[in-house]
Short mmCIF file of C-alpha atoms in Angstrom, two decimals:
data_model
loop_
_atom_site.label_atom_id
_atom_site.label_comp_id
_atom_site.label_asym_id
_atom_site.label_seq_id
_atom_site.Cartn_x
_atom_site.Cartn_y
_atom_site.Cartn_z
CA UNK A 877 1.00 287.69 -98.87
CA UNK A 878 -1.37 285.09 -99.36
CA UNK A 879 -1.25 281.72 -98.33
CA UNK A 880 -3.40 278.88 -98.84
CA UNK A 881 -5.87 277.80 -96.69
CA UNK A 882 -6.34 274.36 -96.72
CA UNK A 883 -9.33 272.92 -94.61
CA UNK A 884 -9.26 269.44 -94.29
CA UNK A 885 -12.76 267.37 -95.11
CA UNK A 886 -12.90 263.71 -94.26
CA UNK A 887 -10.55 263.45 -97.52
CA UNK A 888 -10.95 266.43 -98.94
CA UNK A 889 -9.15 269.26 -99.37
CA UNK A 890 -10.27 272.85 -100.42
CA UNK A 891 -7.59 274.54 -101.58
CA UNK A 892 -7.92 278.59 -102.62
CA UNK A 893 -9.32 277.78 -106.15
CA UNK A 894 -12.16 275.95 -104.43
CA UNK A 895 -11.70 273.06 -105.74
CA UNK A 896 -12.21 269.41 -104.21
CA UNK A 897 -9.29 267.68 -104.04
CA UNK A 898 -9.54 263.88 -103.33
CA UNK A 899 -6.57 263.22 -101.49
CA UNK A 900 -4.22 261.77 -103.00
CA UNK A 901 -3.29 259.22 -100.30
CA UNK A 902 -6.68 257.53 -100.96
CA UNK A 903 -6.48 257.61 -104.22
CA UNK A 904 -2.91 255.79 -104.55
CA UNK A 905 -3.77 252.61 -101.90
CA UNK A 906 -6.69 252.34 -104.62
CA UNK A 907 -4.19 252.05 -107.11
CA UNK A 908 -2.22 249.63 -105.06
CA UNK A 909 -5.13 247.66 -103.98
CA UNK A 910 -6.00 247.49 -107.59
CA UNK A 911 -2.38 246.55 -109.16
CA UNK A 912 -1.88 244.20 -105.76
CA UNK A 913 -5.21 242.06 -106.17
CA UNK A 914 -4.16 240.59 -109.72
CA UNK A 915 -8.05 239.99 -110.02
CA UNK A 916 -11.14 242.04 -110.57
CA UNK A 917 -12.03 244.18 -106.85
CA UNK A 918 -15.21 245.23 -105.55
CA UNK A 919 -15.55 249.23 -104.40
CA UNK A 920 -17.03 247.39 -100.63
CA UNK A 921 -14.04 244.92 -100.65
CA UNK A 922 -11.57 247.77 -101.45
CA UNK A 923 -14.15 249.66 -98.95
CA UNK A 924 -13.12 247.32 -96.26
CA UNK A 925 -9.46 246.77 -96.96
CA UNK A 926 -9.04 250.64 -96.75
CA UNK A 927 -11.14 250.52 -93.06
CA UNK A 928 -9.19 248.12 -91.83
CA UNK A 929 -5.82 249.78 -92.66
CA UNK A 930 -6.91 253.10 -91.27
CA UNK A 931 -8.19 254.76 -94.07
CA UNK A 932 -11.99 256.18 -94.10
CA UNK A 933 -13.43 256.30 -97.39
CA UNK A 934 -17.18 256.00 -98.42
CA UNK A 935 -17.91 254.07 -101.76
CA UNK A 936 -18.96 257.30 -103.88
CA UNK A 937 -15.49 258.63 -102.38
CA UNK A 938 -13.34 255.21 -103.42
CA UNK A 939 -15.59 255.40 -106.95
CA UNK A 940 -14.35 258.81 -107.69
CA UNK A 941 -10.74 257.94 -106.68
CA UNK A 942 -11.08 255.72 -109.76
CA UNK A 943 -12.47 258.04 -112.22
CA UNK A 944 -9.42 259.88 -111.06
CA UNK A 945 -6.94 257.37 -111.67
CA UNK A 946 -8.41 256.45 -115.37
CA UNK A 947 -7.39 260.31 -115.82
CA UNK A 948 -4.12 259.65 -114.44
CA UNK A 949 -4.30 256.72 -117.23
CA UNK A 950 -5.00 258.33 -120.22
CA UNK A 951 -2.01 258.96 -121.76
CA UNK A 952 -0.71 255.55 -120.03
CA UNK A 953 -0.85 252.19 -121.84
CA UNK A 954 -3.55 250.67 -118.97
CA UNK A 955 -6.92 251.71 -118.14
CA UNK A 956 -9.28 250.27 -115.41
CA UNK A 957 -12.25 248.17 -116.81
CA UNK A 958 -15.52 247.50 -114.57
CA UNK A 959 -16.49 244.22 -115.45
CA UNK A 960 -18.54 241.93 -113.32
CA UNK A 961 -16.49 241.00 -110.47
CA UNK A 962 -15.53 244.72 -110.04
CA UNK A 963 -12.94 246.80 -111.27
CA UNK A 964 -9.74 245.35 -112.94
CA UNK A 965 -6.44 246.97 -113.90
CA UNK A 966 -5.61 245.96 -117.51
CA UNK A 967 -3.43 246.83 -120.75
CA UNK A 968 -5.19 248.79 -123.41
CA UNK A 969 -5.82 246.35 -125.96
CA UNK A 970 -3.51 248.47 -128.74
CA UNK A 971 -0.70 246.99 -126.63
CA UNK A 972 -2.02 243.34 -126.97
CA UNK A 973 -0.10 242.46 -129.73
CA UNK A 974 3.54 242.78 -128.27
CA UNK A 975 1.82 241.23 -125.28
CA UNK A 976 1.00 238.16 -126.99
CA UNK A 977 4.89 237.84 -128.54
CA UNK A 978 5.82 237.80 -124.50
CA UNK A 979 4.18 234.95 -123.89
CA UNK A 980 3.59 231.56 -125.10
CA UNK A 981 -0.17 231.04 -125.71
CA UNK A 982 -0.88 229.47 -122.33
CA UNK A 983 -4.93 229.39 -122.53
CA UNK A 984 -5.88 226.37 -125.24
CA UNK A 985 -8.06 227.80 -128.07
CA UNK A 986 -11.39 226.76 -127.60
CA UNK A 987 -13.00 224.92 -130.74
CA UNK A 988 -16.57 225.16 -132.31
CA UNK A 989 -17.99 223.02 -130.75
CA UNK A 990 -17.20 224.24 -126.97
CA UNK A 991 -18.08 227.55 -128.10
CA UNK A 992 -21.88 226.54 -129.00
CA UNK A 993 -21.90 224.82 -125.50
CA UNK A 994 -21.02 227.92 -123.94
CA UNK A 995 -23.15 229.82 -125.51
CA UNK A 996 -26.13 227.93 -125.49
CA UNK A 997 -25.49 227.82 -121.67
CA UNK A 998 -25.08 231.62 -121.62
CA UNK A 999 -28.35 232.13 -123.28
CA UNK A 1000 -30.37 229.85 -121.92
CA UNK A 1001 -29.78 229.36 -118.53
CA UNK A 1002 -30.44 227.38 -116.41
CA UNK A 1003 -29.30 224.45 -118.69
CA UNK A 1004 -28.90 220.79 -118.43
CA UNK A 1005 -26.81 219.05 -120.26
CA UNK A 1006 -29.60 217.36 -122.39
CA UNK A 1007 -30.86 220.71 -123.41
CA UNK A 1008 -27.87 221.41 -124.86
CA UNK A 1009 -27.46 218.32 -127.02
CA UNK A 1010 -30.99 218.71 -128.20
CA UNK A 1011 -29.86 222.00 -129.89
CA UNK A 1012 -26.42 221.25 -131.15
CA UNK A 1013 -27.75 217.52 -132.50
CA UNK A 1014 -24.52 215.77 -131.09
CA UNK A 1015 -23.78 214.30 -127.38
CA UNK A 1016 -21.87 217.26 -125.27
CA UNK A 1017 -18.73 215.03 -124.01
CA UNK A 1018 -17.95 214.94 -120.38
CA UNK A 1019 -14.20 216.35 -121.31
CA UNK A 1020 -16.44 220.13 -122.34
CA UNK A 1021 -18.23 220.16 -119.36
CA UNK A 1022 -15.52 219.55 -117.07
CA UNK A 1023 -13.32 222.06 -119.50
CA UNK A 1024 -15.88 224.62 -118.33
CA UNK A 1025 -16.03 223.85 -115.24
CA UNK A 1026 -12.26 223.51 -114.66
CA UNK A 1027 -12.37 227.24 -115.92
CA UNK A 1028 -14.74 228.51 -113.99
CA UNK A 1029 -17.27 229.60 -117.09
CA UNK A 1030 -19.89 227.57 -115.58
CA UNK A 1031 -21.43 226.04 -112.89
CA UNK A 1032 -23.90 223.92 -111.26
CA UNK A 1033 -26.87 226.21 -110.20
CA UNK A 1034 -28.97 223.36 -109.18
CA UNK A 1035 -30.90 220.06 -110.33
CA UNK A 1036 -34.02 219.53 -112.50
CA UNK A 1037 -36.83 218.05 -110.40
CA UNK A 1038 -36.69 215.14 -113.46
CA UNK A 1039 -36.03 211.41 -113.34
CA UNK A 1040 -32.36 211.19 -113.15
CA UNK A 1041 -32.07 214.85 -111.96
CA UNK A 1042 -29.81 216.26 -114.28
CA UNK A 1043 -27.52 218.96 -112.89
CA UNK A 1044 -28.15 222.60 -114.36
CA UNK A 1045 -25.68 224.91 -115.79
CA UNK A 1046 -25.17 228.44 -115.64
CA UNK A 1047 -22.11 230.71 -116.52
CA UNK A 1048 -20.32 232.90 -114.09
CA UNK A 1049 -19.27 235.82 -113.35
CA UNK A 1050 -15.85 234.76 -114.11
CA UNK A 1051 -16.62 234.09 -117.84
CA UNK A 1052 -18.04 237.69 -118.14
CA UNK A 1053 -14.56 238.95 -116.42
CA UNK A 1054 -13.20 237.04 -118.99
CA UNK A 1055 -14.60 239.00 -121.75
CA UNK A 1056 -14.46 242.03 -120.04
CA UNK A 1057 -18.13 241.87 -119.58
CA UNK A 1058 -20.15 243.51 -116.71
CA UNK A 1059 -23.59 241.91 -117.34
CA UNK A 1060 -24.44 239.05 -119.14
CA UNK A 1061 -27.04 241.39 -121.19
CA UNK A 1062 -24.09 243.10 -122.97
CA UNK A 1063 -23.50 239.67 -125.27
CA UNK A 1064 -24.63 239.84 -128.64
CA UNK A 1065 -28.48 239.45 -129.38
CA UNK A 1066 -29.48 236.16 -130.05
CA UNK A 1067 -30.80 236.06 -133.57
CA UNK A 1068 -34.92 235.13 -133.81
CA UNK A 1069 -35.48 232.50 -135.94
CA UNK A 1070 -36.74 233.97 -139.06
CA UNK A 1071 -39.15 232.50 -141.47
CA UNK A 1072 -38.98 234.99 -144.36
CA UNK A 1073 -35.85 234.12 -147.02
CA UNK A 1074 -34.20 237.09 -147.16
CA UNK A 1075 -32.68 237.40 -143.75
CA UNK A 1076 -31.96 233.92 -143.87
CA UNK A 1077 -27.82 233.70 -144.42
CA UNK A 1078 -28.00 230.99 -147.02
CA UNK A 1079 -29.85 233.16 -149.52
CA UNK A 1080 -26.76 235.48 -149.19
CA UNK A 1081 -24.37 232.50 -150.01
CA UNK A 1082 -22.63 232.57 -152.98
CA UNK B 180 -15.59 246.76 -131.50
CA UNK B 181 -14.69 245.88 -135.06
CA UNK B 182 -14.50 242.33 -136.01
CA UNK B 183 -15.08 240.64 -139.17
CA UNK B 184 -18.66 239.33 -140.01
CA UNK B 185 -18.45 236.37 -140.57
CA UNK B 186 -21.74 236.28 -142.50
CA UNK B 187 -20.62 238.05 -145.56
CA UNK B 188 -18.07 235.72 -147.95
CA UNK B 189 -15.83 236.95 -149.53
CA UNK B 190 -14.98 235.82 -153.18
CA UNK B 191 -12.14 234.21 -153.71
CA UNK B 192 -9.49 235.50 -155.05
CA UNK B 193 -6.18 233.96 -157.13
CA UNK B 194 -3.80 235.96 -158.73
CA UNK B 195 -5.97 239.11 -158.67
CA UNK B 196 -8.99 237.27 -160.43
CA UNK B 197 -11.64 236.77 -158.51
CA UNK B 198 -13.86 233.61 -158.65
CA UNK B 199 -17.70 233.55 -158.31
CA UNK B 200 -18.11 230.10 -159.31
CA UNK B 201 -16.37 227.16 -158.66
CA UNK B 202 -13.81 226.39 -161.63
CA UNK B 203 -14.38 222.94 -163.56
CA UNK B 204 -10.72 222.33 -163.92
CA UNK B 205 -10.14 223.34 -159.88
CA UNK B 206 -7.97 220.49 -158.28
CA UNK B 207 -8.91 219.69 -154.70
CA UNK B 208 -6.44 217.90 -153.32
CA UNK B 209 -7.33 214.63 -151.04
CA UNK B 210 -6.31 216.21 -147.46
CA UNK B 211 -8.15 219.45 -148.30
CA UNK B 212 -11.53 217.39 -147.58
CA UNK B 213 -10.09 215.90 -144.24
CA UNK B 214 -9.43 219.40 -143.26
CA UNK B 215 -12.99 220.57 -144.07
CA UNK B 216 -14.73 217.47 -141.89
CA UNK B 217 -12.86 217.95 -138.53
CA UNK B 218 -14.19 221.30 -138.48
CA UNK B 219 -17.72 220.15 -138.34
CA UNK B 220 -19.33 220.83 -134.15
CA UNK B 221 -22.06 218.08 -135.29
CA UNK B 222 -24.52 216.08 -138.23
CA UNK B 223 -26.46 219.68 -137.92
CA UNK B 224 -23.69 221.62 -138.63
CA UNK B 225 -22.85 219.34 -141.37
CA UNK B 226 -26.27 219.39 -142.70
CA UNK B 227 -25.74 223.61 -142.27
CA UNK B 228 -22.93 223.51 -144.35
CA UNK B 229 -24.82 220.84 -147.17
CA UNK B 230 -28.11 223.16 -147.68
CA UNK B 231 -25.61 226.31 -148.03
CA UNK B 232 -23.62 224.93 -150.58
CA UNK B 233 -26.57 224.13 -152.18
CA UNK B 234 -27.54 227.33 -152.02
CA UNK B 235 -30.78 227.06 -151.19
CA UNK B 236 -33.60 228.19 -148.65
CA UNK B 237 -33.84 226.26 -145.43
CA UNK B 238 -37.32 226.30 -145.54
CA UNK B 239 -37.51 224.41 -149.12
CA UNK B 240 -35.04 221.73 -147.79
CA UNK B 241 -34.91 219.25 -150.85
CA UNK B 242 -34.06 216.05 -148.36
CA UNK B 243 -33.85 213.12 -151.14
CA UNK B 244 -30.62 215.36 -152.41
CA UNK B 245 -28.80 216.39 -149.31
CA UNK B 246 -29.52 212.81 -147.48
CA UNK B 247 -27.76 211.34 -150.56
CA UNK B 248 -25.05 213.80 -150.10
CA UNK B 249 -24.86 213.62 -146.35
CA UNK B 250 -25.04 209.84 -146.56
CA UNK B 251 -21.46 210.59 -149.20
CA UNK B 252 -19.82 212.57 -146.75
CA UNK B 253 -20.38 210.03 -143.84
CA UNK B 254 -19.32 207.19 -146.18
CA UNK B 255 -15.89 209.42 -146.91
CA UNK B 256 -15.79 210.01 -143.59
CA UNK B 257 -15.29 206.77 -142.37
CA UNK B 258 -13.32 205.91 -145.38
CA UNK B 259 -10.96 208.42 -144.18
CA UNK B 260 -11.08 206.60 -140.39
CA UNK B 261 -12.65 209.62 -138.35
CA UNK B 262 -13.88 208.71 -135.66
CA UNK B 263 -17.51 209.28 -136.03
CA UNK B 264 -19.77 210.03 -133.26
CA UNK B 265 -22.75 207.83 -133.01
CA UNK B 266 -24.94 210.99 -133.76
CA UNK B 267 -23.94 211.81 -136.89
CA UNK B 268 -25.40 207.82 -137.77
CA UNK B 269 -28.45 208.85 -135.92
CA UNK B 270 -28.62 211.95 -138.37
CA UNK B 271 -28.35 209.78 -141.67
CA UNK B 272 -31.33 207.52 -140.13
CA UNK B 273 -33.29 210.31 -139.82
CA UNK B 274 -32.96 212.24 -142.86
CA UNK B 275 -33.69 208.54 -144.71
CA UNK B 276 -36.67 208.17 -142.76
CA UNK B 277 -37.77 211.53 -143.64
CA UNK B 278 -36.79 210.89 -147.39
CA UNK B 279 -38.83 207.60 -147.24
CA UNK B 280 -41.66 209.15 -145.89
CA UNK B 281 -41.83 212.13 -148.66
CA UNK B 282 -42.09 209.26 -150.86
CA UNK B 283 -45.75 208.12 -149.73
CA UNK B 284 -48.48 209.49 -151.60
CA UNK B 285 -49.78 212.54 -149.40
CA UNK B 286 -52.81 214.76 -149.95
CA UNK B 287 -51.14 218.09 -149.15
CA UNK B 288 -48.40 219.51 -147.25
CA UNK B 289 -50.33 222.47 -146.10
CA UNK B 290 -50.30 221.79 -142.52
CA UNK B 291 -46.57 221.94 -141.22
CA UNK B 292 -47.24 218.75 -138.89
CA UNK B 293 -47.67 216.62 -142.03
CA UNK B 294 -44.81 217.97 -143.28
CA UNK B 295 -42.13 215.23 -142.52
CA UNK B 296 -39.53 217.72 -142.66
CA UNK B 297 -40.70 219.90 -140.31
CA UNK B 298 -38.96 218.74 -137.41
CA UNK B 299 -35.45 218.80 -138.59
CA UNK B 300 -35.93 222.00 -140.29
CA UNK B 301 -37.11 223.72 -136.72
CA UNK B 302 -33.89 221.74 -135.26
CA UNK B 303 -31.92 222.94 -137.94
CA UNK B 304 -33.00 226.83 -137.49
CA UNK B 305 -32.75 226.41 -133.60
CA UNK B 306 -28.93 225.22 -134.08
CA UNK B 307 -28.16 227.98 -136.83
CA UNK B 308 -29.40 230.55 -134.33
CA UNK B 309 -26.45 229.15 -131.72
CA UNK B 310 -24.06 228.41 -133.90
CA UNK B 311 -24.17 232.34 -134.93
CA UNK B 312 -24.31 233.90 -131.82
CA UNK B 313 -21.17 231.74 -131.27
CA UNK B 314 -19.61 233.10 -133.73
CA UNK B 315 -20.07 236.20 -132.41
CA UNK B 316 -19.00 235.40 -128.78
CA UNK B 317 -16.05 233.31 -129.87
CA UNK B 318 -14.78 236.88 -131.67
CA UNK B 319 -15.14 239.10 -128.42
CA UNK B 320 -12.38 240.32 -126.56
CA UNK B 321 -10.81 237.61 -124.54
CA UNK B 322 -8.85 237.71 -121.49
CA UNK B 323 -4.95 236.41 -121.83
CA UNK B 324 -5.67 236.51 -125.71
CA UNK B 325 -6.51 239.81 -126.89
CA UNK B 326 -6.63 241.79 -123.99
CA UNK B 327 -4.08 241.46 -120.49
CA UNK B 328 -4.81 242.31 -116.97
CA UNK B 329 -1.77 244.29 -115.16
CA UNK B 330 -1.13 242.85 -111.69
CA UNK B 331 1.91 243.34 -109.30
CA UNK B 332 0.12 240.06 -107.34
CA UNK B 333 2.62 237.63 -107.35
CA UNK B 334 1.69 234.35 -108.67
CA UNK B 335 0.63 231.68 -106.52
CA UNK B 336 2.86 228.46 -107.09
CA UNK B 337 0.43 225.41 -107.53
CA UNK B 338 2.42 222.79 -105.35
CA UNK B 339 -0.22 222.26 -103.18
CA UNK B 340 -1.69 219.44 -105.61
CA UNK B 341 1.25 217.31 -105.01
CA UNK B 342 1.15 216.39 -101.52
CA UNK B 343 0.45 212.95 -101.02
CA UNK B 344 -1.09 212.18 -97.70
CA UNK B 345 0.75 209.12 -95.74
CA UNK B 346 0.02 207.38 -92.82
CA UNK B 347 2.09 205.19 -90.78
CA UNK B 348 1.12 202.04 -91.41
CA UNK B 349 1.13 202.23 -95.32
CA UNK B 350 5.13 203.77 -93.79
CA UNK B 351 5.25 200.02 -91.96
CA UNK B 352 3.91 197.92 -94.63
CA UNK B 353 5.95 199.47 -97.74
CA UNK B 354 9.26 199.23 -95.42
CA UNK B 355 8.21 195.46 -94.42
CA UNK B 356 7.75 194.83 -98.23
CA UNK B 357 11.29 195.93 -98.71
CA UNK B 358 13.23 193.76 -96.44
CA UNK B 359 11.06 190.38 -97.04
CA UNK B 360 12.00 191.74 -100.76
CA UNK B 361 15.36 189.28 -100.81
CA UNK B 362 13.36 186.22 -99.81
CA UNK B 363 11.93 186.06 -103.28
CA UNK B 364 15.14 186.47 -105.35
CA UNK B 365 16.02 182.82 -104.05
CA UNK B 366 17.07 180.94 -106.94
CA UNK B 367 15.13 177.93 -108.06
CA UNK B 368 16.08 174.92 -110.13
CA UNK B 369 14.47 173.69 -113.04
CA UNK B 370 14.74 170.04 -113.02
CA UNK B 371 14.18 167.77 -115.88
CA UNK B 372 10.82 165.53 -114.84
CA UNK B 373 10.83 162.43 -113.27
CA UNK B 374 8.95 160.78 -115.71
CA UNK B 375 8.94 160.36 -118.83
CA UNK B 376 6.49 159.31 -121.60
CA UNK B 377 9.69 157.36 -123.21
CA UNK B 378 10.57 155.12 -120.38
CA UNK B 379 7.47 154.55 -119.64
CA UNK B 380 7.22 153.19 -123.46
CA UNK B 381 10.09 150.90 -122.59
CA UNK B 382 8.82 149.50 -119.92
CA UNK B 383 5.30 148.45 -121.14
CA UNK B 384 7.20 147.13 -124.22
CA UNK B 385 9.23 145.12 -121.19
CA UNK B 386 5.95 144.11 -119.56
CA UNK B 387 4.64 142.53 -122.91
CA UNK B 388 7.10 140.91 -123.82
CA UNK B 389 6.93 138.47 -121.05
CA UNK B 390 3.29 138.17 -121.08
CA UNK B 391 0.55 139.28 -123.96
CA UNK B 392 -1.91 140.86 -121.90
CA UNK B 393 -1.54 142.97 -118.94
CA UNK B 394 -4.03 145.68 -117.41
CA UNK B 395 -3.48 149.14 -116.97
CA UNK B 396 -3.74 149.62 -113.57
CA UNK B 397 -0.88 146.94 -112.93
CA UNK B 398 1.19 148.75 -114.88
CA UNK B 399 1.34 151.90 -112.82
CA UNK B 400 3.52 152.62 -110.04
CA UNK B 401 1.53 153.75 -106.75
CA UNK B 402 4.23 156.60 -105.04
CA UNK B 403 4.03 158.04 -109.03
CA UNK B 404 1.13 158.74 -107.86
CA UNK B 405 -1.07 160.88 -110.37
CA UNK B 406 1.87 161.79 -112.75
CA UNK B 407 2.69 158.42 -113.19
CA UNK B 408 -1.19 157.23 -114.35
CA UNK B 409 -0.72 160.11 -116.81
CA UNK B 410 2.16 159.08 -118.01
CA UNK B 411 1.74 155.70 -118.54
CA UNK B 412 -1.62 156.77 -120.48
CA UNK B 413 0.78 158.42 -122.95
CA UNK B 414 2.69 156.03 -123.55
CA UNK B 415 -0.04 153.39 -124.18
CA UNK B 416 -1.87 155.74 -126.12
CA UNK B 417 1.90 156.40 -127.72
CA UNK B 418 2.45 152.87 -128.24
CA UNK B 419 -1.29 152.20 -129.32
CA UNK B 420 -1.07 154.86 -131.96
CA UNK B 421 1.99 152.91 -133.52
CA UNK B 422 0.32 149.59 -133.32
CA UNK B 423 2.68 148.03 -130.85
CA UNK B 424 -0.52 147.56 -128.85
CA UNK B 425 -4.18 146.90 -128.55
CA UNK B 426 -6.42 149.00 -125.83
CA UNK B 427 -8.94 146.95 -124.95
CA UNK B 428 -12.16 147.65 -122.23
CA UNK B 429 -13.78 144.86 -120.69
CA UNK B 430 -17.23 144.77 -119.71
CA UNK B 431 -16.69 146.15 -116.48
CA UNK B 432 -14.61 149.09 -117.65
CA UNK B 433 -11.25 147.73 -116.81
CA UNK B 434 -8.39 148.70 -119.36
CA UNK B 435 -5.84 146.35 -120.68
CA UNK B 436 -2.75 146.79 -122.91
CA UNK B 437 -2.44 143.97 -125.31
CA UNK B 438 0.45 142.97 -127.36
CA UNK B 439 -0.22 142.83 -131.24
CA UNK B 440 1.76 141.14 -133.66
CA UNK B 441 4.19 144.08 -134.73
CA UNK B 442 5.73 143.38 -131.06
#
């Protein structure tokens, strides 16, 4: 009769089929860690967390745990996301629609105008506050800044070495988490400002 | 990641005809326009808006006809009470200063620094660039609205901003407040005034009738004190205004009543 030999690696097991086996222990305090933190989680924080809770893991080890659970996931409604603060837990987006009903709409919508403050700041940083109004043609009211602020999309990276030293503006990583963004490269290209008619959008107009 | 592009327009479309051109009998209704202007970010996105319904290429701006339609939409604008910000003012000054300008006799236009329209146009394709991309970035996937994080973390309750930091004097001072509180509930009197302008009347009217002429100051009453000179004032003033009396000055300043003949 055979039995299974099972010799025990740091946190692997090799069972008769030869195959490595993360064990499973590790991966499910990843799971935990990642359900418990209710915010995105770096692989050295959950590194750390795991250490100091008697659990030895390596990062490639604590990465593949997680390429593990999104296989555990796939017939699930969440997945994990990397996104710029690390790795977040979060509901397929086919689901957001009976999310929404749940809920009242707690976040404000953000109007036109914020949005081309936002995203002048995201593509141009480091921005002052005058840069921005130079663009959009109208004076960017205190209430946007501090809005941004408040929501931690931006914030001050320094001053310019100018009279009156205007503070300088940069976006965080919290506004990429928000769009479930790992790099601030993965926005949309900026268009180039084009000189020939045909690209321009008001020679498509009706 | 589909999302609509926002570039293409679609025709409109009533009652499965659709519409490539704006109907002449098409009845806009007066709150449609107020709609349309609060959704302007700015004079260049209103200017944006101006050249596309003209339909025509940025780059051959025709700025006599959109400032006299921007100028319109500002004039409606404050018709309508909107609270306009200063800039889009600033905007009409420009765009008349650049219409003015087109107006003086120029050699050529070849050089785009002579052009006078050159700056706003480069403003105008810097903004359009933005105002695209955040378009774009206002349609991507957005935390809490189209997509939902899954947590078992317990939210934090935000009571923290509440506490209001005391110390014990402000304690001592608030509770000292209270109890000297009763003192000022006493209740006062209101008294009629001592004086008044009618006796006074009477009395002067007394005074002359046993003599013609007396002076001011020998009419007052010292422990009166200021009240009584002002008093007595009104009244001769009172009596002076009916022609019971004559005001005279002397050389040296001094004031006398004098009887005249309606006594």
């Amino acid at each position: 009769m055979l039995s299974l030999f099972k010799i025990r690696v740091k946190n692997y097991s090799l069972n008769l089929q030869g195959e490595h086996e993360l064990d499973i222990n590790l991966i499910n305090s990843i799971e935990a860690l990642l359900f418990g933190a209710g915010r995105p989680i770096r692989l050295s924080e959950m590194k750390n967390i795991l250490e100091n809770n008697g659990i030895e893991a390596n990062l490639s080890e604590i990465k593949k745990s997680l390429f593990s659970l999104e296989e555990r996931y796939s017939n699930t409604a969440i997945e994990i996301q990397d996104v710029a603060s690390g790795y977040r837990i979060q509901i397929k987006q086919e689901h957001s629609p009976c999310l929404s009903s749940l809920w009242d709409d707690k976040k404000p919508r953000i109007s036109k105008a914020l949005m081309e403050t936002i995203s002048i700041i995201a593509y141009k940083q480091p921005v002052t506050r005058g840069d921005i109004e130079d663009i959009r043609g109208v004076t960017v009211s205190t209430r946007s800044i501090r809005f941004l602020l408040e929501r931690n999309w931006v914030k001050v990276s320094g001053y310019r070495d100018v009279p009156g030293r205007p503070a300088l503006y940069v976006t965080t990583k919290d506004f990429l988490d928000d769009l479930n963004l790992k790099n601030i490269s993965e926005l949309p290209d900026l268009p180039e400002i084009n000189e020939t008619a045909e690209n321009d959008i008001f020679s498509q107009a009706v | 990641m589909q999302y609509n592009n926002l570039a293409q327009l679609e025709l409109p479309t009533v009652m499965g005809h659709q519409y490539e051109e704006m109907p002449d009998d098409l009845f806009i209704p007066p709150n449609a326009l107020e709609i349309c202007l609060e959704t302007f970010s700015g004079p260049l996105d209103l200017l944006l808006y101006l050249i596309k319904k003209e339909n025509i290429n940025i780059l051959d701006l025709d700025v006599s006809k959109i400032t006299d339609q921007y100028l319109e939409y500002i004039e409606l604008m404050d018709n309508l009470k909107f609270d306009l910000a200063a800039d889009y003012l600033v905007m009409a000054a420009t765009l008349a200063e650049i219409k003015s300008r087109l107006m003086l006799p120029v050699e050529s236009f070849d050089e785009e620094e002579d052009d006078p329209r050159s700056a706003l146009i480069k403003r105008l394709q810097e903004y359009q660039r933005f105002k695209n991309v955040s378009e774009k970035v206002a349609l991507l996937p957005r935390i809490d609205r189209d997509f939902f994080a899954a947590s078992a973390k317990l939210p934090t309750l935000d009571d923290q901003d509440n506490k209001i930091m005391i110390t014990k004097e402000e304690i001592y001072s608030q509770i000292n407040e209270v109890i000297n509180r009763p003192n000022y509930k006493a209740n006062h009197q209101i008294d009629f005034e001592e004086l008044s302008t009618k006796e006074r009347i009477q009395m002067i009217l007394d005074i002359l009738s046993r003599t013609n002429l007396i002076s001011f100051s020998k009419t007052l009453v010292k422990p009166e004190g200021r009240k009584g000179v002002v008093v007595t004032l009104l009244a001769s003033l009172e009596l002076a205004k009916d022609g019971y009396v004559e005001l005279i000055q002397n050389k040296s300043e001094e004031l006398f009543i004098k009887s005249s003949r309606r006594a």
